[in-house]
């Protein structure tokens, strides 16, 4: 308050006396907002489906919000990462508390089979080292195949609605989950352990 009063008095003195004076005004400037993603192109064929996992945000005022959109501008999420199931262009806008904004584009290639699984009433998620498969109608079999095409797991007796597999015994890598229905039709989706 005292500094403001002194500044006002100095301005009045400059106006009345016609004298020139230099008035120092403190200015706080934040570093430029910067977003860096090490991986901006991912392939669903390789089992990748998480965008922004290696994202680094710097500068701005230190408070950030996130907004993911597809190429048509449809909002998809507000977290730092986005899980995707189809190829296309995805845009991440990072906004700081002063509404400064920086955008980064991600490109997703390949096919995952996730859409086909969901259309068949099957949902598969990998989290915390476990594969969870939920289904409306119990499949005849679930199979897990490694990237060399070798059968790693085969499950024929499945509980109703949900099945969970601990992936801790499998080495890190890309695997294929095959869901075989009673009519012998199979749907495959790749996932990363």
Short mmCIF file of N, CA and C in Angstrom, two decimals:
data_model
loop_
_atom_site.label_atom_id
_atom_site.label_comp_id
_atom_site.label_asym_id
_atom_site.label_seq_id
_atom_site.Cartn_x
_atom_site.Cartn_y
_atom_site.Cartn_z
N UNK A 1 0.83 -1.18 0.00
CA UNK A 1 0.00 0.00 0.00
C UNK A 1 0.88 1.25 0.00
N UNK A 2 1.96 1.20 0.80
CA UNK A 2 2.85 2.36 0.88
C UNK A 2 3.53 2.61 -0.46
N UNK A 3 3.94 1.47 -1.13
CA UNK A 3 4.59 1.60 -2.43
C UNK A 3 3.65 2.21 -3.46
N UNK A 4 2.38 1.82 -3.42
CA UNK A 4 1.39 2.38 -4.34
C UNK A 4 1.21 3.87 -4.09
N UNK A 5 1.16 4.29 -2.81
CA UNK A 5 0.99 5.69 -2.46
C UNK A 5 2.19 6.50 -2.95
N UNK A 6 3.41 5.98 -2.76
CA UNK A 6 4.60 6.68 -3.23
C UNK A 6 4.63 6.80 -4.75
N UNK A 7 4.19 5.75 -5.44
CA UNK A 7 4.13 5.78 -6.89
C UNK A 7 3.15 6.85 -7.36
N UNK A 8 1.99 6.93 -6.72
CA UNK A 8 0.98 7.93 -7.09
C UNK A 8 1.50 9.34 -6.82
N UNK A 9 2.17 9.55 -5.69
CA UNK A 9 2.73 10.86 -5.37
C UNK A 9 3.80 11.26 -6.39
N UNK A 10 4.62 10.28 -6.81
CA UNK A 10 5.64 10.57 -7.81
C UNK A 10 5.01 10.97 -9.13
N UNK A 11 3.92 10.32 -9.53
CA UNK A 11 3.21 10.67 -10.76
C UNK A 11 2.62 12.07 -10.67
N UNK A 12 2.05 12.42 -9.49
CA UNK A 12 1.49 13.77 -9.30
C UNK A 12 2.61 14.79 -9.38
N UNK A 13 3.75 14.52 -8.76
CA UNK A 13 4.88 15.46 -8.79
C UNK A 13 5.36 15.65 -10.22
N UNK A 14 5.45 14.56 -11.02
CA UNK A 14 5.89 14.67 -12.40
C UNK A 14 4.90 15.52 -13.18
N UNK A 15 3.61 15.34 -12.94
CA UNK A 15 2.58 16.09 -13.67
C UNK A 15 2.63 17.58 -13.29
N UNK A 16 2.75 17.91 -12.01
CA UNK A 16 2.72 19.29 -11.55
C UNK A 16 4.03 20.01 -11.89
N UNK A 17 5.13 19.41 -11.56
CA UNK A 17 6.42 20.07 -11.72
C UNK A 17 6.95 20.00 -13.14
N UNK A 18 6.39 19.14 -13.95
CA UNK A 18 6.88 18.98 -15.31
C UNK A 18 8.24 18.32 -15.36
N UNK A 19 8.66 17.77 -14.24
CA UNK A 19 9.96 17.13 -14.19
C UNK A 19 9.86 15.72 -14.74
N UNK A 20 11.00 15.22 -15.12
CA UNK A 20 11.03 13.85 -15.60
C UNK A 20 11.56 12.95 -14.50
N UNK A 21 10.92 11.83 -14.35
CA UNK A 21 11.36 10.88 -13.33
C UNK A 21 11.22 9.47 -13.88
N UNK A 22 12.05 8.59 -13.44
CA UNK A 22 11.97 7.19 -13.82
C UNK A 22 11.33 6.44 -12.66
N UNK A 23 10.27 5.77 -12.97
CA UNK A 23 9.55 5.01 -11.95
C UNK A 23 9.75 3.54 -12.25
N UNK A 24 10.25 2.79 -11.31
CA UNK A 24 10.44 1.35 -11.52
C UNK A 24 9.16 0.62 -11.13
N UNK A 25 8.73 -0.20 -12.02
CA UNK A 25 7.53 -1.00 -11.78
C UNK A 25 7.95 -2.47 -11.83
N UNK A 26 7.76 -3.21 -10.72
CA UNK A 26 8.17 -4.62 -10.73
C UNK A 26 7.29 -5.43 -11.70
N UNK A 27 7.93 -6.33 -12.45
CA UNK A 27 7.22 -7.14 -13.43
C UNK A 27 7.62 -8.59 -13.22
N UNK A 28 6.63 -9.45 -13.08
CA UNK A 28 6.88 -10.87 -12.95
C UNK A 28 6.58 -11.54 -14.28
N UNK A 29 7.57 -12.21 -14.84
CA UNK A 29 7.36 -12.89 -16.11
C UNK A 29 7.70 -14.37 -15.93
N UNK A 30 6.77 -15.22 -16.33
CA UNK A 30 6.98 -16.65 -16.24
C UNK A 30 7.73 -17.13 -17.47
N UNK A 31 8.50 -18.23 -17.34
CA UNK A 31 9.17 -18.78 -18.52
C UNK A 31 8.12 -19.28 -19.52
N UNK A 32 8.49 -19.32 -20.80
CA UNK A 32 7.53 -19.76 -21.82
C UNK A 32 7.02 -21.17 -21.53
N UNK A 33 5.75 -21.40 -21.81
CA UNK A 33 5.14 -22.72 -21.65
C UNK A 33 5.68 -23.62 -22.74
N UNK A 34 6.15 -24.81 -22.34
CA UNK A 34 6.79 -25.72 -23.29
C UNK A 34 6.30 -27.14 -23.02
N UNK A 35 5.93 -27.85 -24.09
CA UNK A 35 5.48 -29.24 -23.98
C UNK A 35 6.34 -30.09 -24.91
N UNK A 36 6.93 -31.14 -24.35
CA UNK A 36 7.77 -32.05 -25.15
C UNK A 36 7.29 -33.47 -24.91
N UNK A 37 7.01 -34.17 -26.00
CA UNK A 37 6.65 -35.59 -25.93
C UNK A 37 7.69 -36.36 -26.72
N UNK A 38 8.33 -37.32 -26.08
CA UNK A 38 9.35 -38.12 -26.75
C UNK A 38 8.78 -38.96 -27.88
N UNK A 39 7.54 -39.43 -27.71
CA UNK A 39 6.91 -40.29 -28.71
C UNK A 39 5.61 -39.65 -29.16
N UNK A 40 5.59 -39.15 -30.39
CA UNK A 40 4.36 -38.54 -30.91
C UNK A 40 3.71 -39.41 -31.99
N UNK A 41 4.37 -40.53 -32.36
CA UNK A 41 3.78 -41.49 -33.30
C UNK A 41 3.81 -42.86 -32.64
N UNK A 42 2.65 -43.49 -32.52
CA UNK A 42 2.58 -44.83 -31.95
C UNK A 42 1.83 -45.74 -32.90
N UNK A 43 2.11 -47.03 -32.80
CA UNK A 43 1.46 -48.01 -33.65
C UNK A 43 0.64 -48.97 -32.80
N UNK A 44 -0.62 -49.07 -33.10
CA UNK A 44 -1.48 -50.03 -32.41
C UNK A 44 -1.03 -51.46 -32.71
N UNK A 45 -0.41 -51.66 -33.87
CA UNK A 45 0.09 -52.99 -34.24
C UNK A 45 1.17 -53.48 -33.27
N UNK A 46 1.88 -52.53 -32.63
CA UNK A 46 2.93 -52.88 -31.68
C UNK A 46 2.42 -52.97 -30.25
N UNK A 47 1.13 -52.84 -30.07
CA UNK A 47 0.55 -52.92 -28.73
C UNK A 47 0.54 -51.60 -27.99
N UNK A 48 0.92 -50.51 -28.66
CA UNK A 48 0.90 -49.19 -28.03
C UNK A 48 -0.47 -48.56 -28.18
N UNK A 49 -1.02 -48.03 -27.09
CA UNK A 49 -2.29 -47.32 -27.21
C UNK A 49 -2.42 -46.21 -26.18
N UNK A 50 -1.30 -45.80 -25.56
CA UNK A 50 -1.33 -44.74 -24.56
C UNK A 50 -0.53 -43.56 -25.08
N UNK A 51 -1.21 -42.43 -25.26
CA UNK A 51 -0.55 -41.22 -25.73
C UNK A 51 -0.18 -40.34 -24.55
N UNK A 52 0.97 -39.68 -24.63
CA UNK A 52 1.40 -38.75 -23.60
C UNK A 52 2.09 -39.37 -22.41
N UNK A 53 2.44 -40.65 -22.49
CA UNK A 53 3.05 -41.32 -21.34
C UNK A 53 4.44 -40.78 -21.01
N UNK A 54 5.13 -40.17 -21.99
CA UNK A 54 6.45 -39.60 -21.73
C UNK A 54 6.44 -38.07 -21.88
N UNK A 55 5.31 -37.47 -21.60
CA UNK A 55 5.11 -36.03 -21.75
C UNK A 55 5.85 -35.25 -20.67
N UNK A 56 6.53 -34.17 -21.07
CA UNK A 56 7.19 -33.27 -20.12
C UNK A 56 6.66 -31.87 -20.38
N UNK A 57 6.11 -31.23 -19.33
CA UNK A 57 5.59 -29.87 -19.43
C UNK A 57 6.44 -28.97 -18.55
N UNK A 58 6.89 -27.85 -19.12
CA UNK A 58 7.73 -26.90 -18.39
C UNK A 58 7.23 -25.49 -18.61
N UNK A 59 7.64 -24.59 -17.71
CA UNK A 59 7.35 -23.17 -17.88
C UNK A 59 5.94 -22.81 -17.47
N UNK A 60 5.49 -21.68 -18.00
CA UNK A 60 4.19 -21.17 -17.60
C UNK A 60 4.20 -20.85 -16.12
N UNK A 61 3.03 -20.85 -15.51
CA UNK A 61 2.96 -20.53 -14.08
C UNK A 61 3.02 -21.77 -13.20
N UNK A 62 3.20 -22.95 -13.81
CA UNK A 62 3.36 -24.18 -13.03
C UNK A 62 2.08 -24.94 -12.76
N UNK A 63 0.93 -24.38 -13.11
CA UNK A 63 -0.34 -25.10 -12.97
C UNK A 63 -0.83 -25.41 -14.37
N UNK A 64 -1.14 -26.68 -14.63
CA UNK A 64 -1.47 -27.09 -15.99
C UNK A 64 -2.80 -27.85 -16.03
N UNK A 65 -3.53 -27.63 -17.10
CA UNK A 65 -4.70 -28.46 -17.40
C UNK A 65 -4.49 -29.00 -18.81
N UNK A 66 -5.18 -30.11 -19.10
CA UNK A 66 -4.97 -30.82 -20.36
C UNK A 66 -6.30 -30.98 -21.08
N UNK A 67 -6.24 -30.94 -22.43
CA UNK A 67 -7.45 -31.17 -23.22
C UNK A 67 -7.05 -31.92 -24.49
N UNK A 68 -7.55 -33.16 -24.60
CA UNK A 68 -7.31 -33.99 -25.78
C UNK A 68 -8.49 -33.87 -26.72
N UNK A 69 -8.20 -33.72 -28.01
CA UNK A 69 -9.25 -33.71 -29.03
C UNK A 69 -8.80 -34.59 -30.19
N UNK A 70 -9.78 -35.03 -30.98
CA UNK A 70 -9.43 -35.75 -32.20
C UNK A 70 -9.27 -34.74 -33.34
N UNK A 71 -9.02 -35.22 -34.55
CA UNK A 71 -8.79 -34.33 -35.69
C UNK A 71 -10.02 -33.48 -36.02
N UNK A 72 -11.21 -33.93 -35.61
CA UNK A 72 -12.44 -33.17 -35.86
C UNK A 72 -12.75 -32.18 -34.75
N UNK A 73 -11.91 -32.12 -33.71
CA UNK A 73 -12.13 -31.19 -32.61
C UNK A 73 -12.99 -31.73 -31.48
N UNK A 74 -13.38 -33.01 -31.54
CA UNK A 74 -14.19 -33.60 -30.49
C UNK A 74 -13.32 -33.83 -29.25
N UNK A 75 -13.78 -33.35 -28.08
CA UNK A 75 -13.01 -33.52 -26.85
C UNK A 75 -13.05 -34.98 -26.40
N UNK A 76 -11.85 -35.50 -26.04
CA UNK A 76 -11.72 -36.91 -25.68
C UNK A 76 -11.28 -37.15 -24.24
N UNK A 77 -10.66 -36.14 -23.62
CA UNK A 77 -10.20 -36.35 -22.25
C UNK A 77 -9.51 -35.12 -21.69
N UNK A 78 -9.32 -35.12 -20.36
CA UNK A 78 -8.70 -33.98 -19.68
C UNK A 78 -7.57 -34.42 -18.75
N UNK A 79 -7.02 -35.59 -18.98
CA UNK A 79 -5.88 -36.08 -18.20
C UNK A 79 -4.60 -35.86 -19.01
N UNK A 80 -3.44 -36.07 -18.40
CA UNK A 80 -2.16 -35.90 -19.10
C UNK A 80 -1.94 -36.97 -20.16
N UNK A 81 -2.58 -38.13 -20.03
CA UNK A 81 -2.45 -39.21 -21.00
C UNK A 81 -3.82 -39.56 -21.58
N UNK A 82 -3.80 -40.21 -22.73
CA UNK A 82 -5.05 -40.62 -23.39
C UNK A 82 -4.86 -42.02 -23.95
N UNK A 83 -5.78 -42.93 -23.60
CA UNK A 83 -5.76 -44.27 -24.16
C UNK A 83 -6.63 -44.27 -25.41
N UNK A 84 -6.10 -44.79 -26.51
CA UNK A 84 -6.81 -44.76 -27.79
C UNK A 84 -7.00 -46.18 -28.31
N UNK A 85 -7.97 -46.32 -29.21
CA UNK A 85 -8.25 -47.64 -29.77
C UNK A 85 -8.31 -47.64 -31.29
N UNK A 86 -8.11 -46.46 -31.92
CA UNK A 86 -8.13 -46.44 -33.38
C UNK A 86 -7.11 -45.46 -33.91
N UNK A 87 -6.70 -45.70 -35.15
CA UNK A 87 -5.71 -44.86 -35.80
C UNK A 87 -6.28 -43.47 -36.06
N UNK A 88 -5.40 -42.49 -36.13
CA UNK A 88 -5.83 -41.12 -36.44
C UNK A 88 -4.91 -40.10 -35.83
N UNK A 89 -5.31 -38.84 -35.94
CA UNK A 89 -4.56 -37.72 -35.37
C UNK A 89 -5.23 -37.30 -34.07
N UNK A 90 -4.44 -37.05 -33.05
CA UNK A 90 -4.93 -36.61 -31.75
C UNK A 90 -4.14 -35.38 -31.32
N UNK A 91 -4.82 -34.38 -30.78
CA UNK A 91 -4.17 -33.14 -30.38
C UNK A 91 -4.31 -32.95 -28.87
N UNK A 92 -3.18 -32.66 -28.23
CA UNK A 92 -3.16 -32.35 -26.81
C UNK A 92 -2.88 -30.87 -26.65
N UNK A 93 -3.78 -30.15 -25.97
CA UNK A 93 -3.56 -28.75 -25.62
C UNK A 93 -3.26 -28.70 -24.13
N UNK A 94 -2.15 -28.06 -23.77
CA UNK A 94 -1.77 -27.86 -22.37
C UNK A 94 -1.97 -26.37 -22.08
N UNK A 95 -2.73 -26.07 -21.04
CA UNK A 95 -3.06 -24.70 -20.69
C UNK A 95 -2.60 -24.43 -19.26
N UNK A 96 -1.92 -23.29 -19.04
CA UNK A 96 -1.51 -22.97 -17.67
C UNK A 96 -2.56 -22.07 -17.02
N UNK A 97 -2.31 -21.67 -15.79
CA UNK A 97 -3.27 -20.89 -15.02
C UNK A 97 -3.53 -19.50 -15.56
N UNK A 98 -2.66 -18.99 -16.44
CA UNK A 98 -2.86 -17.67 -17.06
C UNK A 98 -3.39 -17.80 -18.48
N UNK A 99 -3.91 -18.96 -18.82
CA UNK A 99 -4.54 -19.26 -20.12
C UNK A 99 -3.56 -19.25 -21.30
N UNK A 100 -2.26 -19.40 -21.01
CA UNK A 100 -1.31 -19.62 -22.10
C UNK A 100 -1.47 -21.07 -22.54
N UNK A 101 -1.39 -21.31 -23.84
CA UNK A 101 -1.68 -22.64 -24.37
C UNK A 101 -0.64 -23.06 -25.39
N UNK A 102 -0.25 -24.34 -25.33
CA UNK A 102 0.64 -24.95 -26.30
C UNK A 102 0.02 -26.28 -26.70
N UNK A 103 0.09 -26.61 -28.00
CA UNK A 103 -0.52 -27.85 -28.49
C UNK A 103 0.53 -28.76 -29.12
N UNK A 104 0.30 -30.06 -29.02
CA UNK A 104 1.15 -31.08 -29.63
C UNK A 104 0.26 -32.09 -30.33
N UNK A 105 0.65 -32.50 -31.54
CA UNK A 105 -0.14 -33.49 -32.29
C UNK A 105 0.50 -34.87 -32.17
N UNK A 106 -0.34 -35.88 -31.98
CA UNK A 106 0.09 -37.27 -31.92
C UNK A 106 -0.55 -38.01 -33.09
N UNK A 107 0.20 -38.95 -33.68
CA UNK A 107 -0.30 -39.75 -34.79
C UNK A 107 -0.34 -41.21 -34.35
N UNK A 108 -1.48 -41.84 -34.54
CA UNK A 108 -1.65 -43.25 -34.21
C UNK A 108 -1.87 -44.01 -35.50
N UNK A 109 -1.10 -45.08 -35.70
CA UNK A 109 -1.22 -45.90 -36.90
C UNK A 109 -1.64 -47.32 -36.53
N UNK A 110 -2.01 -48.11 -37.51
CA UNK A 110 -2.31 -49.52 -37.31
C UNK A 110 -3.74 -49.78 -36.87
N UNK A 111 -3.99 -51.02 -36.54
CA UNK A 111 -5.31 -51.44 -36.07
C UNK A 111 -5.12 -52.25 -34.79
N UNK A 112 -6.11 -52.20 -33.92
CA UNK A 112 -5.94 -52.89 -32.65
C UNK A 112 -6.92 -54.03 -32.43
N UNK A 113 -8.04 -54.02 -33.08
CA UNK A 113 -9.04 -55.04 -32.83
C UNK A 113 -9.91 -54.73 -31.64
N UNK A 114 -9.60 -53.65 -30.90
CA UNK A 114 -10.37 -53.30 -29.71
C UNK A 114 -11.83 -53.00 -30.08
N UNK A 115 -12.03 -52.28 -31.19
CA UNK A 115 -13.39 -51.95 -31.61
C UNK A 115 -14.19 -53.22 -31.91
N UNK A 116 -13.54 -54.20 -32.56
CA UNK A 116 -14.22 -55.47 -32.86
C UNK A 116 -14.55 -56.22 -31.58
N UNK A 117 -13.63 -56.20 -30.61
CA UNK A 117 -13.90 -56.84 -29.32
C UNK A 117 -15.10 -56.21 -28.64
N UNK A 118 -15.10 -54.88 -28.60
CA UNK A 118 -16.20 -54.18 -27.92
C UNK A 118 -17.52 -54.42 -28.62
N UNK A 119 -17.50 -54.50 -29.95
CA UNK A 119 -18.73 -54.79 -30.69
C UNK A 119 -19.26 -56.18 -30.37
N UNK A 120 -18.35 -57.09 -30.00
CA UNK A 120 -18.75 -58.46 -29.64
C UNK A 120 -19.08 -58.58 -28.16
N UNK A 121 -19.07 -57.45 -27.43
CA UNK A 121 -19.41 -57.47 -26.00
C UNK A 121 -18.27 -57.90 -25.10
N UNK A 122 -17.02 -57.74 -25.59
CA UNK A 122 -15.85 -58.12 -24.80
C UNK A 122 -15.00 -56.87 -24.57
N UNK A 123 -14.58 -56.67 -23.32
CA UNK A 123 -13.74 -55.53 -22.97
C UNK A 123 -12.49 -56.04 -22.28
N UNK A 124 -11.32 -55.64 -22.78
CA UNK A 124 -10.05 -56.07 -22.22
C UNK A 124 -9.27 -54.86 -21.73
N UNK A 125 -8.70 -54.95 -20.52
CA UNK A 125 -7.91 -53.88 -19.94
C UNK A 125 -6.64 -54.46 -19.33
N UNK A 126 -5.52 -53.77 -19.51
CA UNK A 126 -4.27 -54.14 -18.85
C UNK A 126 -3.94 -53.02 -17.87
N UNK A 127 -3.86 -53.37 -16.59
CA UNK A 127 -3.52 -52.39 -15.55
C UNK A 127 -2.87 -53.11 -14.38
N UNK A 128 -1.87 -52.49 -13.81
CA UNK A 128 -1.18 -53.02 -12.63
C UNK A 128 -0.69 -54.46 -12.82
N UNK A 129 -0.20 -54.77 -14.04
CA UNK A 129 0.34 -56.11 -14.29
C UNK A 129 -0.70 -57.21 -14.41
N UNK A 130 -1.95 -56.81 -14.65
CA UNK A 130 -3.03 -57.81 -14.78
C UNK A 130 -3.85 -57.52 -16.03
N UNK A 131 -4.23 -58.57 -16.71
CA UNK A 131 -5.14 -58.47 -17.85
C UNK A 131 -6.52 -58.89 -17.37
N UNK A 132 -7.48 -57.98 -17.51
CA UNK A 132 -8.85 -58.28 -17.12
C UNK A 132 -9.72 -58.28 -18.37
N UNK A 133 -10.45 -59.36 -18.56
CA UNK A 133 -11.34 -59.48 -19.71
C UNK A 133 -12.77 -59.61 -19.17
N UNK A 134 -13.63 -58.68 -19.58
CA UNK A 134 -15.05 -58.72 -19.21
C UNK A 134 -15.85 -59.03 -20.47
N UNK A 135 -16.89 -59.83 -20.31
CA UNK A 135 -17.66 -60.23 -21.49
C UNK A 135 -19.13 -60.40 -21.11
N UNK A 136 -19.98 -60.12 -22.11
CA UNK A 136 -21.43 -60.30 -21.93
C UNK A 136 -21.77 -61.79 -22.00
N UNK A 137 -21.26 -62.46 -23.03
CA UNK A 137 -21.45 -63.90 -23.20
C UNK A 137 -20.09 -64.57 -23.02
N UNK A 138 -20.03 -65.63 -22.22
CA UNK A 138 -18.77 -66.29 -21.93
C UNK A 138 -18.17 -66.90 -23.19
N UNK A 139 -16.92 -66.52 -23.54
CA UNK A 139 -16.27 -67.09 -24.72
C UNK A 139 -15.94 -68.56 -24.51
N UNK A 140 -15.68 -69.25 -25.60
CA UNK A 140 -15.29 -70.65 -25.54
C UNK A 140 -13.85 -70.77 -25.02
N UNK A 141 -12.97 -69.85 -25.47
CA UNK A 141 -11.56 -69.88 -25.06
C UNK A 141 -10.97 -68.47 -25.08
N UNK A 142 -9.96 -68.29 -24.26
CA UNK A 142 -9.09 -67.12 -24.33
C UNK A 142 -7.68 -67.64 -24.52
N UNK A 143 -6.96 -67.05 -25.46
CA UNK A 143 -5.58 -67.46 -25.70
C UNK A 143 -4.69 -66.23 -25.69
N UNK A 144 -3.48 -66.39 -25.18
CA UNK A 144 -2.47 -65.33 -25.23
C UNK A 144 -1.29 -65.88 -26.01
N UNK A 145 -0.89 -65.13 -27.05
CA UNK A 145 0.19 -65.54 -27.94
C UNK A 145 1.27 -64.47 -27.88
N UNK A 146 2.55 -64.88 -27.81
CA UNK A 146 3.63 -63.89 -27.78
C UNK A 146 3.92 -63.36 -29.18
N UNK A 147 4.87 -62.42 -29.29
CA UNK A 147 5.15 -61.78 -30.58
C UNK A 147 5.78 -62.73 -31.59
N UNK A 148 6.31 -63.87 -31.12
CA UNK A 148 6.86 -64.88 -32.03
C UNK A 148 5.78 -65.85 -32.52
N UNK A 149 4.54 -65.65 -32.09
CA UNK A 149 3.44 -66.51 -32.52
C UNK A 149 3.26 -67.76 -31.69
N UNK A 150 3.97 -67.87 -30.55
CA UNK A 150 3.87 -69.04 -29.70
C UNK A 150 2.74 -68.86 -28.67
N UNK A 151 1.98 -69.92 -28.47
CA UNK A 151 0.91 -69.90 -27.50
C UNK A 151 1.51 -69.87 -26.09
N UNK A 152 1.13 -68.87 -25.30
CA UNK A 152 1.65 -68.71 -23.95
C UNK A 152 0.64 -69.19 -22.93
N UNK A 153 -0.63 -68.83 -23.11
CA UNK A 153 -1.72 -69.24 -22.22
C UNK A 153 -2.92 -69.66 -23.05
N UNK A 154 -3.66 -70.62 -22.52
CA UNK A 154 -4.93 -71.02 -23.13
C UNK A 154 -5.89 -71.31 -21.99
N UNK A 155 -7.04 -70.66 -22.00
CA UNK A 155 -8.05 -70.83 -20.96
C UNK A 155 -9.33 -71.31 -21.61
N UNK A 156 -9.78 -72.51 -21.21
CA UNK A 156 -10.99 -73.08 -21.80
C UNK A 156 -12.17 -73.03 -20.84
N UNK A 157 -11.92 -73.11 -19.57
CA UNK A 157 -12.99 -73.04 -18.58
C UNK A 157 -12.98 -71.65 -17.98
N UNK A 158 -13.93 -70.83 -18.38
CA UNK A 158 -13.95 -69.43 -17.98
C UNK A 158 -15.12 -69.14 -17.06
N UNK A 159 -14.92 -68.31 -16.06
CA UNK A 159 -16.03 -67.92 -15.20
C UNK A 159 -16.97 -66.96 -15.96
N UNK A 160 -18.15 -66.82 -15.47
CA UNK A 160 -19.12 -65.91 -16.09
C UNK A 160 -18.67 -64.46 -15.89
N UNK A 161 -18.79 -63.66 -16.90
CA UNK A 161 -18.64 -62.20 -16.91
C UNK A 161 -17.22 -61.65 -16.87
N UNK A 162 -16.30 -62.19 -16.04
CA UNK A 162 -14.97 -61.57 -15.91
C UNK A 162 -13.89 -62.63 -15.70
N UNK A 163 -12.74 -62.39 -16.34
CA UNK A 163 -11.59 -63.27 -16.16
C UNK A 163 -10.36 -62.37 -16.02
N UNK A 164 -9.51 -62.65 -15.02
CA UNK A 164 -8.31 -61.85 -14.79
C UNK A 164 -7.08 -62.76 -14.81
N UNK A 165 -6.03 -62.28 -15.51
CA UNK A 165 -4.78 -63.02 -15.63
C UNK A 165 -3.66 -62.16 -15.06
N UNK A 166 -2.84 -62.75 -14.18
CA UNK A 166 -1.67 -62.06 -13.66
C UNK A 166 -0.56 -62.19 -14.71
N UNK A 167 -0.07 -61.06 -15.21
CA UNK A 167 0.93 -61.08 -16.26
C UNK A 167 2.36 -61.03 -15.73
N UNK A 168 2.52 -61.11 -14.41
CA UNK A 168 3.84 -60.98 -13.79
C UNK A 168 4.82 -62.05 -14.28
N UNK A 169 4.32 -63.22 -14.64
CA UNK A 169 5.20 -64.30 -15.07
C UNK A 169 5.62 -64.16 -16.53
N UNK A 170 4.99 -63.26 -17.27
CA UNK A 170 5.34 -63.08 -18.68
C UNK A 170 6.41 -62.01 -18.81
N UNK A 171 7.42 -62.23 -19.66
CA UNK A 171 8.41 -61.17 -19.88
C UNK A 171 7.75 -59.97 -20.56
N UNK A 172 8.35 -58.79 -20.37
CA UNK A 172 7.82 -57.59 -21.00
C UNK A 172 7.82 -57.78 -22.52
N UNK A 173 6.80 -57.27 -23.16
CA UNK A 173 6.70 -57.39 -24.61
C UNK A 173 5.29 -57.19 -25.09
N UNK A 174 5.10 -57.46 -26.39
CA UNK A 174 3.80 -57.32 -27.03
C UNK A 174 3.19 -58.71 -27.18
N UNK A 175 1.93 -58.83 -26.80
CA UNK A 175 1.21 -60.10 -26.86
C UNK A 175 -0.11 -59.89 -27.61
N UNK A 176 -0.69 -61.01 -28.04
CA UNK A 176 -1.98 -60.97 -28.70
C UNK A 176 -2.97 -61.78 -27.87
N UNK A 177 -4.10 -61.15 -27.57
CA UNK A 177 -5.19 -61.84 -26.88
C UNK A 177 -6.18 -62.29 -27.94
N UNK A 178 -6.45 -63.58 -27.99
CA UNK A 178 -7.44 -64.14 -28.93
C UNK A 178 -8.66 -64.56 -28.13
N UNK A 179 -9.79 -64.04 -28.51
CA UNK A 179 -11.06 -64.42 -27.87
C UNK A 179 -11.81 -65.29 -28.87
N UNK A 180 -12.00 -66.56 -28.49
CA UNK A 180 -12.65 -67.52 -29.40
C UNK A 180 -14.07 -67.76 -28.89
N UNK A 181 -15.04 -67.47 -29.75
CA UNK A 181 -16.45 -67.66 -29.39
C UNK A 181 -16.85 -69.11 -29.61
N UNK A 182 -18.04 -69.46 -29.14
CA UNK A 182 -18.55 -70.84 -29.28
C UNK A 182 -18.69 -71.25 -30.74
N UNK A 183 -18.91 -70.27 -31.64
CA UNK A 183 -19.06 -70.61 -33.07
C UNK A 183 -17.71 -70.67 -33.79
N UNK A 184 -16.61 -70.74 -33.01
CA UNK A 184 -15.23 -70.84 -33.50
C UNK A 184 -14.71 -69.56 -34.15
N UNK A 185 -15.48 -68.48 -34.12
CA UNK A 185 -14.97 -67.21 -34.64
C UNK A 185 -14.07 -66.60 -33.57
N UNK A 186 -12.95 -66.04 -34.02
CA UNK A 186 -11.97 -65.46 -33.09
C UNK A 186 -11.75 -63.99 -33.41
N UNK A 187 -11.53 -63.22 -32.36
CA UNK A 187 -11.16 -61.81 -32.49
C UNK A 187 -9.84 -61.67 -31.73
N UNK A 188 -8.87 -60.98 -32.35
CA UNK A 188 -7.55 -60.82 -31.72
C UNK A 188 -7.28 -59.35 -31.48
N UNK A 189 -6.63 -59.07 -30.36
CA UNK A 189 -6.22 -57.71 -30.02
C UNK A 189 -4.83 -57.78 -29.40
N UNK A 190 -3.96 -56.83 -29.79
CA UNK A 190 -2.62 -56.80 -29.23
C UNK A 190 -2.61 -55.95 -27.97
N UNK A 191 -1.74 -56.33 -27.04
CA UNK A 191 -1.57 -55.54 -25.83
C UNK A 191 -0.12 -55.62 -25.41
N UNK A 192 0.29 -54.64 -24.60
CA UNK A 192 1.68 -54.56 -24.16
C UNK A 192 1.75 -54.88 -22.68
N UNK A 193 2.66 -55.77 -22.32
CA UNK A 193 2.86 -56.12 -20.92
C UNK A 193 3.99 -55.28 -20.35
#
